[in-house]
Coordinates of C-alpha atoms (C1' of nucleotides) in Angstrom, one line a residue:
Chain O
M1 CA -96.0 -36.9 -170.4
S2 CA -96.5 -38.3 -167.0
Y3 CA -95.2 -36.7 -163.8
L4 CA -91.5 -36.9 -163.2
S5 CA -90.1 -37.8 -159.8
E6 CA -87.6 -35.5 -158.1
Q7 CA -84.8 -37.8 -159.0
Q8 CA -85.8 -37.8 -162.7
I9 CA -85.9 -34.0 -162.8
I10 CA -82.5 -33.8 -161.2
R11 CA -81.0 -36.1 -163.7
R12 CA -82.5 -34.3 -166.6
K13 CA -81.0 -31.1 -165.3
K14 CA -77.6 -32.8 -165.1
L15 CA -78.1 -33.8 -168.7
N16 CA -78.5 -30.2 -169.7
Q17 CA -75.5 -29.1 -167.6
L18 CA -73.4 -31.7 -169.4
K19 CA -74.4 -30.5 -172.8
S20 CA -73.7 -26.9 -171.8
L21 CA -70.2 -28.0 -170.8
G22 CA -69.7 -29.4 -174.3
I23 CA -70.0 -33.0 -173.1
N24 CA -72.3 -35.2 -175.3
P25 CA -74.2 -37.5 -172.9
Y26 CA -74.8 -39.9 -175.8
P27 CA -71.7 -39.9 -178.0
S28 CA -71.6 -41.9 -181.1
E29 CA -67.9 -42.8 -181.5
E30 CA -66.7 -46.3 -180.8
Y31 CA -65.2 -46.6 -177.3
L32 CA -62.0 -48.7 -177.4
I33 CA -62.0 -51.5 -174.8
T34 CA -58.8 -53.4 -174.0
D35 CA -60.2 -55.9 -171.6
T36 CA -63.4 -57.4 -170.1
I37 CA -63.7 -57.2 -166.4
C38 CA -63.6 -61.0 -166.0
K39 CA -60.3 -61.1 -167.8
I40 CA -58.8 -58.4 -165.5
H41 CA -59.7 -60.5 -162.5
K42 CA -58.2 -63.6 -164.0
N43 CA -55.0 -62.1 -165.3
F44 CA -54.2 -59.3 -162.8
I45 CA -50.9 -57.5 -163.5
E46 CA -50.0 -54.7 -161.2
K47 CA -49.7 -51.3 -162.9
E48 CA -51.1 -52.6 -166.2
N49 CA -53.0 -50.1 -168.2
V50 CA -56.5 -51.0 -169.1
S51 CA -59.6 -49.5 -170.7
I52 CA -63.0 -50.9 -169.9
A53 CA -66.6 -49.8 -170.2
G54 CA -69.8 -50.6 -168.3
R55 CA -72.5 -49.4 -166.0
L56 CA -71.6 -47.5 -162.9
M57 CA -73.3 -49.5 -160.1
R58 CA -72.1 -47.8 -157.0
L59 CA -70.2 -44.6 -156.1
R60 CA -68.7 -43.7 -152.8
I61 CA -67.3 -40.2 -152.6
L62 CA -64.8 -39.6 -149.8
G63 CA -63.5 -36.1 -150.3
K64 CA -60.7 -35.9 -152.9
A65 CA -60.8 -39.6 -153.6
S66 CA -63.7 -41.9 -154.6
F67 CA -64.5 -45.5 -155.2
G68 CA -67.0 -46.8 -157.7
E69 CA -68.1 -50.1 -159.1
I70 CA -68.4 -50.8 -162.8
K71 CA -70.2 -53.7 -164.2
D72 CA -69.9 -55.1 -167.7
H73 CA -71.3 -58.3 -169.3
T74 CA -68.6 -60.4 -167.6
G75 CA -68.6 -59.0 -164.0
S76 CA -67.9 -56.1 -161.7
I77 CA -64.7 -54.3 -160.8
Q78 CA -63.9 -51.5 -158.4
V79 CA -62.6 -48.3 -159.7
Y80 CA -60.7 -45.6 -157.9
F81 CA -60.8 -41.9 -158.8
T82 CA -58.6 -39.2 -157.3
K83 CA -58.8 -35.4 -157.8
N84 CA -55.2 -35.2 -158.8
D85 CA -55.2 -37.9 -161.5
L86 CA -58.6 -37.7 -163.1
T87 CA -59.1 -36.3 -166.5
S88 CA -61.7 -36.3 -169.3
N89 CA -62.0 -35.1 -172.8
K90 CA -63.2 -31.5 -173.4
M91 CA -62.9 -30.5 -169.7
K92 CA -60.5 -28.6 -167.6
K93 CA -58.6 -31.0 -165.4
E94 CA -59.6 -29.2 -162.2
D95 CA -63.3 -29.5 -163.0
V96 CA -63.3 -33.2 -163.8
Y97 CA -63.4 -34.5 -160.3
D98 CA -65.3 -31.8 -158.6
I99 CA -68.0 -31.2 -161.2
F100 CA -68.1 -34.1 -163.7
L101 CA -67.7 -36.9 -161.2
K102 CA -69.1 -35.5 -158.0
K103 CA -72.0 -33.5 -159.4
L104 CA -73.0 -34.8 -162.8
L105 CA -72.3 -38.5 -162.8
D106 CA -75.0 -40.8 -161.5
I107 CA -75.2 -44.4 -160.5
G108 CA -76.6 -46.2 -163.6
D109 CA -74.6 -44.1 -166.1
I110 CA -72.6 -46.0 -168.7
I111 CA -69.0 -44.9 -168.6
G112 CA -65.6 -45.8 -170.0
V113 CA -62.6 -45.7 -167.8
E114 CA -58.9 -45.8 -168.6
G115 CA -56.3 -46.4 -165.9
F116 CA -53.9 -48.8 -164.3
L117 CA -54.5 -51.8 -162.1
F118 CA -53.6 -52.1 -158.4
K119 CA -54.8 -53.8 -155.3
T120 CA -56.2 -51.9 -152.4
K121 CA -55.1 -52.6 -148.8
M122 CA -58.2 -54.7 -148.6
N123 CA -56.6 -56.7 -151.4
E124 CA -59.3 -55.8 -153.9
I125 CA -58.4 -55.5 -157.6
T126 CA -59.1 -51.9 -158.6
I127 CA -58.6 -49.6 -161.6
H128 CA -56.9 -46.3 -160.7
V129 CA -58.7 -44.2 -163.3
N130 CA -56.9 -41.5 -165.2
K131 CA -59.5 -40.8 -167.8
L132 CA -63.3 -40.9 -167.5
T133 CA -65.7 -40.9 -170.5
L134 CA -69.4 -40.7 -170.3
L135 CA -70.9 -43.1 -172.8
S136 CA -74.6 -42.9 -172.0
K137 CA -76.4 -40.9 -169.3
S138 CA -79.1 -42.6 -167.3
I139 CA -81.9 -40.4 -166.4
R140 CA -84.0 -42.9 -164.4
P141 CA -82.6 -44.2 -161.1
I142 CA -81.9 -48.0 -160.9
P143 CA -82.9 -49.8 -157.7
Q144 CA -80.0 -49.9 -155.3
V145 CA -79.4 -53.5 -154.3
K146 CA -76.6 -53.9 -151.8
V147 CA -74.7 -57.0 -150.9
D148 CA -72.5 -57.3 -147.8
K149 CA -69.4 -59.4 -147.1
N150 CA -71.5 -62.5 -146.3
K151 CA -73.3 -62.1 -149.6
K152 CA -76.4 -61.1 -147.8
I153 CA -78.7 -59.0 -150.0
Y154 CA -80.4 -55.9 -148.9
D155 CA -83.2 -54.1 -150.6
A156 CA -83.4 -56.6 -153.4
F157 CA -85.4 -55.6 -156.5
S158 CA -87.9 -58.3 -155.8
N159 CA -91.3 -57.2 -156.9
V160 CA -92.2 -59.8 -159.4
E161 CA -94.5 -57.7 -161.5
Q162 CA -91.9 -55.0 -161.9
R163 CA -89.2 -57.6 -162.6
Y164 CA -91.2 -59.1 -165.4
R165 CA -92.4 -55.8 -166.8
M166 CA -89.0 -54.2 -166.7
R167 CA -86.8 -57.2 -167.3
Y168 CA -84.0 -54.9 -168.4
V169 CA -83.8 -53.5 -164.8
D170 CA -84.0 -57.0 -163.4
L171 CA -81.1 -58.0 -165.6
I172 CA -79.0 -55.0 -164.6
V173 CA -79.6 -55.4 -160.9
N174 CA -80.1 -59.1 -160.2
D175 CA -77.1 -61.2 -161.4
D176 CA -78.7 -64.6 -161.0
V177 CA -81.4 -63.7 -163.5
K178 CA -78.9 -63.4 -166.3
D179 CA -77.4 -66.8 -165.4
I180 CA -80.8 -68.4 -165.9
F181 CA -81.1 -67.1 -169.4
L182 CA -77.5 -67.8 -170.3
K183 CA -78.2 -71.4 -169.2
R184 CA -81.4 -71.5 -171.3
T185 CA -79.4 -70.5 -174.3
R186 CA -76.7 -73.1 -173.6
I187 CA -79.2 -75.9 -173.1
I188 CA -80.8 -75.1 -176.5
Q189 CA -77.3 -74.9 -178.2
E190 CA -76.4 -78.2 -176.7
I191 CA -79.6 -79.9 -177.9
R192 CA -79.0 -78.5 -181.3
N193 CA -75.4 -79.8 -181.3
F194 CA -76.6 -83.2 -180.3
L195 CA -79.1 -83.3 -183.1
D196 CA -76.8 -81.9 -185.7
K197 CA -74.2 -84.5 -184.9
K198 CA -76.9 -87.1 -185.8
K199 CA -77.2 -85.3 -189.1
Y200 CA -80.8 -84.3 -188.5
I201 CA -81.8 -81.1 -190.4
E202 CA -83.0 -78.0 -188.6
V203 CA -85.9 -76.5 -190.5
D204 CA -88.3 -73.6 -190.4
T205 CA -92.0 -74.2 -191.0
P206 CA -94.9 -71.7 -191.1
V207 CA -96.0 -69.9 -188.0
L208 CA -98.9 -68.4 -189.9
Q209 CA -101.2 -71.3 -190.9
S210 CA -104.6 -71.3 -192.5
I211 CA -105.5 -74.5 -190.6
P212 CA -104.0 -74.7 -187.2
G213 CA -103.3 -78.4 -186.8
G214 CA -101.1 -80.9 -184.9
A215 CA -102.8 -80.4 -181.6
I216 CA -106.1 -79.3 -180.2
A217 CA -106.0 -75.9 -178.7
R218 CA -107.6 -72.6 -179.2
P219 CA -105.4 -70.6 -181.7
F220 CA -104.8 -66.9 -182.0
K221 CA -106.5 -65.6 -185.1
T222 CA -105.3 -62.9 -187.5
Y223 CA -106.1 -61.8 -191.0
H224 CA -104.1 -61.4 -194.1
N225 CA -105.2 -58.3 -195.9
A226 CA -103.8 -59.0 -199.4
L227 CA -105.0 -62.6 -199.5
G228 CA -108.3 -61.7 -197.8
I229 CA -108.2 -64.8 -195.6
P230 CA -108.0 -65.6 -191.9
L231 CA -104.7 -67.0 -190.6
Y232 CA -103.8 -68.6 -187.3
L233 CA -100.7 -68.6 -185.3
R234 CA -99.5 -72.1 -185.1
I235 CA -100.5 -74.3 -182.1
A236 CA -98.0 -76.9 -183.3
N237 CA -95.7 -77.6 -186.2
E238 CA -96.2 -81.4 -186.3
L239 CA -98.1 -81.7 -189.5
Y240 CA -95.5 -79.6 -191.4
L241 CA -92.5 -81.7 -190.2
K242 CA -94.3 -84.8 -191.3
R243 CA -94.7 -83.3 -194.7
L244 CA -90.9 -82.9 -194.8
I245 CA -90.4 -86.6 -193.9
I246 CA -92.8 -87.4 -196.7
G247 CA -90.7 -85.2 -198.9
G248 CA -87.6 -87.4 -198.2
F249 CA -85.8 -85.9 -195.2
H250 CA -84.6 -88.7 -192.9
G251 CA -84.7 -86.5 -189.8
V252 CA -85.9 -83.0 -189.2
Y253 CA -86.3 -80.8 -186.2
E254 CA -87.4 -77.4 -185.2
F255 CA -87.4 -75.3 -182.1
S256 CA -91.0 -74.2 -182.6
R257 CA -92.5 -71.2 -181.0
N258 CA -96.1 -72.3 -180.5
F259 CA -99.1 -70.0 -179.6
R260 CA -102.2 -71.1 -177.7
N261 CA -105.0 -68.8 -176.8
E262 CA -105.8 -70.3 -173.4
G263 CA -105.4 -69.7 -169.7
M264 CA -102.1 -68.7 -168.2
D265 CA -100.5 -70.0 -165.0
R266 CA -97.0 -70.8 -163.8
F267 CA -96.7 -73.6 -166.4
H268 CA -98.4 -71.9 -169.3
N269 CA -97.5 -68.8 -171.3
P270 CA -99.4 -68.0 -174.5
E271 CA -96.3 -68.4 -176.5
F272 CA -93.9 -71.2 -175.6
T273 CA -91.1 -73.2 -177.2
V274 CA -91.2 -76.9 -178.1
L275 CA -88.5 -78.9 -179.8
E276 CA -90.1 -81.2 -182.3
L277 CA -88.1 -84.0 -183.9
Y278 CA -89.2 -86.5 -186.5
V279 CA -87.0 -89.4 -187.6
A280 CA -87.9 -91.8 -190.5
Y281 CA -87.8 -95.6 -190.2
K282 CA -87.9 -95.5 -186.4
D283 CA -90.5 -96.3 -183.9
Y284 CA -91.4 -95.1 -180.4
Y285 CA -89.1 -97.7 -178.7
W286 CA -86.2 -96.3 -180.6
M287 CA -87.3 -92.8 -179.7
M288 CA -87.3 -93.7 -176.0
D289 CA -83.7 -94.9 -176.2
F290 CA -82.8 -91.8 -178.1
T291 CA -84.6 -89.5 -175.7
E292 CA -82.9 -91.2 -172.7
N293 CA -79.5 -90.6 -174.2
M294 CA -80.2 -87.0 -175.2
M295 CA -81.6 -86.2 -171.8
K296 CA -78.8 -87.9 -170.0
H297 CA -76.4 -85.8 -172.0
I298 CA -78.2 -82.6 -171.1
F299 CA -78.7 -83.5 -167.5
D300 CA -75.1 -84.4 -167.0
L301 CA -74.1 -81.0 -168.4
F302 CA -76.7 -78.8 -166.8
H303 CA -78.3 -80.2 -163.7
E304 CA -77.6 -78.4 -160.4
E305 CA -75.4 -80.2 -157.9
N306 CA -78.0 -80.3 -155.2
H307 CA -80.9 -81.5 -157.4
D308 CA -83.0 -84.1 -155.6
I309 CA -84.0 -85.8 -158.9
N310 CA -82.1 -88.9 -159.9
F311 CA -81.3 -88.7 -163.6
Q312 CA -79.9 -92.2 -163.9
I313 CA -80.7 -94.1 -167.1
P314 CA -82.5 -96.2 -168.1
F315 CA -85.7 -94.4 -167.1
P316 CA -88.4 -96.8 -166.0
R317 CA -91.1 -97.5 -168.6
I318 CA -94.6 -98.0 -167.2
S319 CA -97.8 -98.4 -169.2
I320 CA -100.4 -95.8 -168.3
L321 CA -102.9 -98.5 -167.4
D322 CA -100.5 -100.1 -165.0
A323 CA -99.8 -96.7 -163.5
I324 CA -103.4 -96.1 -162.9
K325 CA -103.9 -99.6 -161.5
K326 CA -101.0 -99.1 -159.2
Y327 CA -102.1 -95.7 -157.8
T328 CA -105.9 -96.2 -157.8
G329 CA -106.4 -100.0 -157.8
F330 CA -108.7 -99.7 -160.8
S331 CA -108.1 -101.8 -163.9
I332 CA -109.6 -99.5 -166.5
K333 CA -108.6 -101.4 -169.7
N334 CA -111.6 -101.8 -172.0
M335 CA -113.9 -99.7 -169.7
D336 CA -116.5 -97.6 -171.5
Q337 CA -117.3 -94.0 -170.8
N338 CA -119.9 -94.9 -168.1
D339 CA -117.5 -97.2 -166.2
L340 CA -114.8 -94.6 -166.3
R341 CA -117.1 -91.9 -164.9
K342 CA -118.0 -94.3 -162.1
V343 CA -114.3 -94.7 -161.4
C344 CA -113.8 -90.9 -161.4
Q345 CA -116.7 -90.6 -158.9
E346 CA -115.2 -93.1 -156.6
L347 CA -111.8 -91.4 -156.8
H348 CA -113.4 -87.9 -156.3
I349 CA -112.2 -86.7 -159.7
E350 CA -114.4 -84.2 -161.5
E351 CA -116.3 -85.8 -164.4
N352 CA -119.3 -85.1 -166.5
I353 CA -121.3 -86.5 -169.4
K354 CA -119.5 -84.3 -172.0
M355 CA -116.1 -85.8 -171.2
S356 CA -114.7 -88.3 -173.7
K357 CA -113.0 -91.5 -172.6
A358 CA -109.7 -90.0 -173.4
K359 CA -110.4 -87.0 -171.2
L360 CA -111.5 -89.2 -168.3
I361 CA -108.5 -91.4 -168.5
E362 CA -106.2 -88.4 -168.7
N363 CA -107.8 -86.8 -165.7
I364 CA -107.4 -90.0 -163.6
F365 CA -103.7 -90.2 -164.6
E366 CA -103.0 -86.5 -163.9
E367 CA -104.9 -86.5 -160.6
K368 CA -103.7 -89.7 -159.1
C369 CA -100.5 -90.8 -160.8
E370 CA -98.4 -88.1 -162.5
K371 CA -97.3 -86.5 -159.2
H372 CA -95.7 -89.7 -158.1
Y373 CA -93.1 -89.7 -160.9
K374 CA -90.4 -87.4 -159.6
N375 CA -87.5 -89.2 -161.3
P376 CA -87.6 -89.4 -165.1
T377 CA -90.2 -92.0 -166.2
F378 CA -91.7 -93.0 -169.5
I379 CA -95.4 -93.5 -169.3
I380 CA -96.3 -95.6 -172.4
D381 CA -99.0 -97.2 -174.4
Y382 CA -101.8 -94.6 -174.1
P383 CA -105.3 -95.7 -175.0
I384 CA -105.9 -95.1 -178.7
V385 CA -108.7 -92.7 -178.1
M386 CA -106.3 -90.3 -176.4
S387 CA -103.9 -90.1 -179.4
P388 CA -105.4 -89.3 -182.9
L389 CA -102.0 -88.9 -184.6
T390 CA -100.5 -92.0 -183.2
K391 CA -100.1 -95.5 -184.6
K392 CA -102.2 -98.3 -183.2
H393 CA -100.2 -100.5 -180.9
R394 CA -98.7 -103.4 -182.7
C395 CA -99.9 -105.8 -180.0
D396 CA -103.2 -104.3 -178.9
N397 CA -105.8 -102.5 -181.0
S398 CA -107.1 -100.5 -178.0
L399 CA -103.7 -98.9 -177.3
S400 CA -101.4 -96.5 -179.2
E401 CA -97.6 -96.5 -179.5
R402 CA -97.1 -93.4 -177.5
F403 CA -95.1 -92.3 -174.5
E404 CA -94.7 -89.2 -172.4
L405 CA -91.7 -88.4 -170.3
I406 CA -92.6 -87.3 -166.8
I407 CA -90.1 -85.6 -164.6
N408 CA -90.8 -84.0 -161.3
G409 CA -94.4 -84.8 -161.7
K410 CA -94.7 -82.9 -165.0
E411 CA -94.9 -83.8 -168.6
I412 CA -91.7 -82.9 -170.3
A413 CA -92.0 -84.7 -173.6
N414 CA -94.6 -86.4 -175.7
A415 CA -93.8 -88.9 -178.5
Y416 CA -95.1 -91.6 -180.7
S417 CA -94.8 -93.8 -183.6
E418 CA -96.5 -91.5 -186.1
L419 CA -99.7 -92.7 -187.8
N420 CA -98.9 -92.9 -191.5
D421 CA -102.1 -94.7 -192.7
P422 CA -103.9 -91.9 -194.6
V423 CA -107.3 -93.6 -194.5
D424 CA -107.1 -94.3 -190.7
Q425 CA -105.7 -90.8 -190.1
L426 CA -108.7 -89.2 -191.9
Y427 CA -111.1 -91.3 -190.0
R428 CA -109.5 -90.5 -186.6
L429 CA -109.4 -86.8 -187.3
K430 CA -113.1 -87.0 -188.2
E431 CA -113.8 -88.8 -184.9
Q432 CA -111.8 -86.2 -183.1
I433 CA -114.0 -83.5 -184.6
K434 CA -117.2 -85.3 -183.6
L435 CA -116.0 -85.5 -180.0
S436 CA -114.9 -81.9 -179.8
E437 CA -118.1 -80.7 -181.5
K438 CA -120.0 -81.8 -178.5
K439 CA -118.2 -79.1 -176.6
T440 CA -117.7 -76.4 -179.1
D441 CA -118.3 -75.7 -182.7
D442 CA -115.3 -73.4 -183.2
E443 CA -114.3 -73.0 -186.8
F444 CA -110.8 -74.0 -186.3
M445 CA -111.7 -77.7 -186.0
L446 CA -111.0 -78.2 -189.6
I447 CA -109.2 -81.2 -191.2
D448 CA -106.0 -80.3 -192.9
K449 CA -106.8 -82.1 -196.2
D450 CA -103.4 -81.2 -197.7
F451 CA -101.8 -83.1 -194.9
I452 CA -104.0 -86.2 -195.7
R453 CA -103.1 -85.8 -199.3
A454 CA -99.4 -85.7 -198.4
L455 CA -99.9 -88.9 -196.3
E456 CA -101.6 -90.5 -199.3
F457 CA -98.3 -90.2 -201.2
G458 CA -96.7 -92.4 -198.5
M459 CA -94.9 -91.5 -195.3
P460 CA -92.2 -93.8 -194.1
P461 CA -92.7 -95.3 -190.6
T462 CA -91.6 -92.4 -188.4
A463 CA -91.0 -91.7 -184.8
G464 CA -91.7 -88.1 -183.5
I465 CA -91.2 -86.3 -180.3
G466 CA -92.0 -82.9 -178.8
I467 CA -90.0 -81.7 -175.8
G468 CA -91.2 -78.7 -173.8
I469 CA -88.1 -76.5 -173.7
D470 CA -89.5 -74.0 -171.2
R471 CA -90.3 -76.7 -168.8
L472 CA -87.0 -78.4 -169.3
V473 CA -85.3 -75.1 -168.5
M474 CA -87.5 -74.7 -165.5
L475 CA -86.4 -78.1 -164.3
L476 CA -82.7 -77.5 -164.9
T477 CA -82.7 -74.1 -163.3
K478 CA -85.0 -75.0 -160.5
N479 CA -87.5 -72.3 -161.3
K480 CA -91.1 -72.8 -160.3
S481 CA -92.7 -70.4 -162.8
I482 CA -92.4 -70.3 -166.6
Q483 CA -92.2 -66.6 -166.3
D484 CA -88.8 -66.9 -164.8
V485 CA -87.4 -68.7 -167.8
L486 CA -88.9 -66.3 -170.4
F487 CA -87.3 -62.9 -170.9
F488 CA -90.6 -61.2 -171.4
P489 CA -93.5 -63.3 -170.1
Q490 CA -96.9 -62.2 -171.2
M491 CA -98.5 -59.5 -169.1
R492 CA -101.6 -57.4 -169.2
P493 CA -100.9 -53.8 -170.3
E494 CA -99.9 -51.4 -167.6
K495 CA -102.2 -48.8 -166.4
K496 CA -102.1 -45.5 -168.2
G497 CA -100.4 -42.6 -166.4
K498 CA -98.0 -45.0 -164.7
K499 CA -94.6 -43.3 -164.6
Chain U
rG1 C1' -113.6 -68.1 -165.0
rA2 C1' -113.7 -68.9 -159.1
rC3 C1' -111.4 -68.1 -154.5
rC4 C1' -107.3 -66.2 -151.3
rU5 C1' -103.4 -62.5 -150.7
rG6 C1' -101.2 -58.0 -152.0
rA7 C1' -100.6 -52.6 -154.2
rU8 C1' -97.8 -46.5 -149.4
rA9 C1' -91.2 -42.1 -151.7
rG10 C1' -86.8 -44.2 -157.3
rC11 C1' -86.1 -49.4 -154.5
rU12 C1' -87.3 -52.5 -150.0
rC13 C1' -90.8 -52.0 -146.4
rA14 C1' -93.5 -50.1 -141.5
rG15 C1' -98.0 -47.5 -140.6
rC16 C1' -102.3 -50.7 -134.2
rU17 C1' -108.9 -50.0 -132.4
rG18 C1' -110.2 -44.2 -138.3
rG19 C1' -107.3 -38.2 -136.3
rU20 C1' -103.7 -34.4 -142.3
rA21 C1' -97.7 -40.2 -143.8
rG22 C1' -92.6 -42.9 -141.5
rA23 C1' -87.7 -45.8 -141.8
rG24 C1' -83.3 -47.8 -144.5
rC25 C1' -81.0 -47.4 -149.1
rA26 C1' -81.2 -43.8 -153.2
rU27 C1' -81.4 -38.1 -154.1
rU28 C1' -79.6 -32.8 -152.7
rA29 C1' -76.0 -29.7 -149.7
rC30 C1' -71.6 -29.7 -146.6
rA31 C1' -67.2 -32.5 -144.6
rC32 C1' -63.7 -36.4 -145.6
rU33 C1' -57.3 -39.0 -150.6
rU34 C1' -57.8 -46.7 -149.5
rU35 C1' -63.7 -47.2 -149.2
rU36 C1' -66.4 -51.7 -149.9
rA37 C1' -74.1 -52.4 -147.0
rA38 C1' -68.3 -46.2 -146.4
rU39 C1' -69.2 -42.5 -142.5
rG40 C1' -71.1 -37.9 -140.1
rU41 C1' -74.5 -33.5 -140.2
rA42 C1' -78.6 -31.2 -142.5
rA43 C1' -82.4 -31.1 -146.3
rG44 C1' -85.9 -32.4 -150.2
rG45 C1' -89.0 -36.1 -152.1
rG46 C1' -96.0 -39.0 -151.8
rU47 C1' -102.4 -39.2 -157.0
rC48 C1' -101.1 -44.0 -149.9
rC49 C1' -103.5 -48.4 -157.4
rU50 C1' -108.5 -46.1 -159.4
rG51 C1' -113.6 -44.7 -158.5
rG52 C1' -117.6 -44.5 -155.2
rG53 C1' -119.6 -44.9 -150.1
rU54 C1' -119.7 -44.5 -144.5
rU55 C1' -117.8 -40.6 -141.2
rC56 C1' -116.9 -34.2 -138.4
rG57 C1' -112.5 -36.8 -140.3
rA58 C1' -110.3 -42.6 -144.4
rA59 C1' -103.6 -45.1 -146.3
rU60 C1' -106.8 -47.5 -142.5
rC61 C1' -113.7 -49.4 -142.6
rC62 C1' -117.5 -50.8 -146.8
rC63 C1' -118.6 -51.5 -152.2
rA64 C1' -117.0 -51.7 -157.3
rG65 C1' -113.0 -51.9 -160.6
rU66 C1' -107.5 -52.3 -162.3
rC67 C1' -102.9 -54.9 -162.0
rA68 C1' -99.9 -58.7 -159.8
rG69 C1' -98.9 -63.3 -157.1
rG70 C1' -100.9 -68.0 -155.3
rU71 C1' -104.6 -72.1 -155.3
rC72 C1' -108.3 -74.3 -158.3
rA73 C1' -110.9 -74.7 -163.1
rC74 C1' -109.7 -74.7 -168.4
rC75 C1' -105.6 -76.8 -171.5
rA76 C1' -104.2 -84.0 -176.0

RNA sequence: GACCUGAUAGCUCAGCUGGUAGAGCAUUACACUUUUAAUGUAAGGGUCCUGGGUUCGAAUCCCAGUCAGGUCACCA
């Protein structure tokens, strides 16, 4: 047990005093609530009796009367206690105010109050409490954030490390944090509704995979004891959704938690959420139209009023080669690796002999072009070498039928006409391995032969898309770090001995 | 992985060129029956992130480490 602070010791003493007075600080009975705080504010009726429960956020004791503030999941309300009127179960009336309320109750405790509504002379809706019930004792002090009339915040609980490590405290104390996560949930619900209305089927596919496919990334590795085999946490679910399209589903989607064992920064968490959608008999042009409509629907519902991004449709469609030409002056079509390296040198972009054509082109685009696309823009027709799971472009063998949606200079979605030629697919995956083996010989660069087998049975022409949900939520809530849109972002373990 | 910045009371922070640690809120005690950043008086509360070093003396200077944030690198 680590050392306890003075305040923790005091609260533990109070806990024992409560018990010795016959008050259970953690009662098990249901507590009957008649109203939420939000409802009381909306439908105020003078003298109406109410019963609510929540966390005591503030307590101002002024002699024989006191004011407090109680917060539930819908809001906060002022409560008023007087020595004459306050009662509680299992306690003599004369002790309730002087001992229970004044000495044993703490800010942070979860309490239930019954009483009638009135307005103070400051015109604030308040509950005149007749009966006070302790529902859960808090033995650790919460940060005291104060807000004045002008909504100015004092002593905000603002240490980011503590906020992420103790998100529960962050949520108790910082109201705007909860709003971000409620919005995240509503965005996901709205996307789900949109897809369900189109009769696409929400599915679950394996998180534990023996061959981590569908992307190139370092996976997390684990081990199945009974089977005696290594398993990997999925880096993508793409190959499984395509198997379902082969199996006859016309459209499938999954909000996929993916795991990648790579660096972390404000855009990358080791686990993150992607919406993957695959629709049979469609191509990437159709998918662009679809994406535009879905995004517009979501933006109309959720974007902040003062957003400086213009979400008007249609979104411009620009080929990646044109984008590069526009922002660098170089026409890189048909360039080989050597030429591309020269271009990189001239543009002062890092390059080396080990980088593939695909990597070099990607670097040029990311360094010189991506940041210019603030408003939603489709970047289309990526060179085929960059896209091993994508169909060759119908008009140009060197290109693929792929697009990315860029918003605010960041990739939000990645989509293509899915490659359904099993022979070509096998060839391209082998090429991919050749390229990557130059850099690393990690064992996870295996070909998913079952996926090739599935393709051999025939996959309809299919359009697929992956949308980065975390980044979408960041965009719509105007947060600059992925950690702010994840309840529990990944952190290194805390030091031992920390209180 | 590299560089920059930071870590002091429960929370938010101050602490100068080295001299045994301060404020506000919170806590404790007293007063106060309409407060709302309640007020007044008094009190308590610290592994100054950890470990070394320099020094008569280190929160402060130096070295190493831990954790966090930022920038870059990595990342289809």
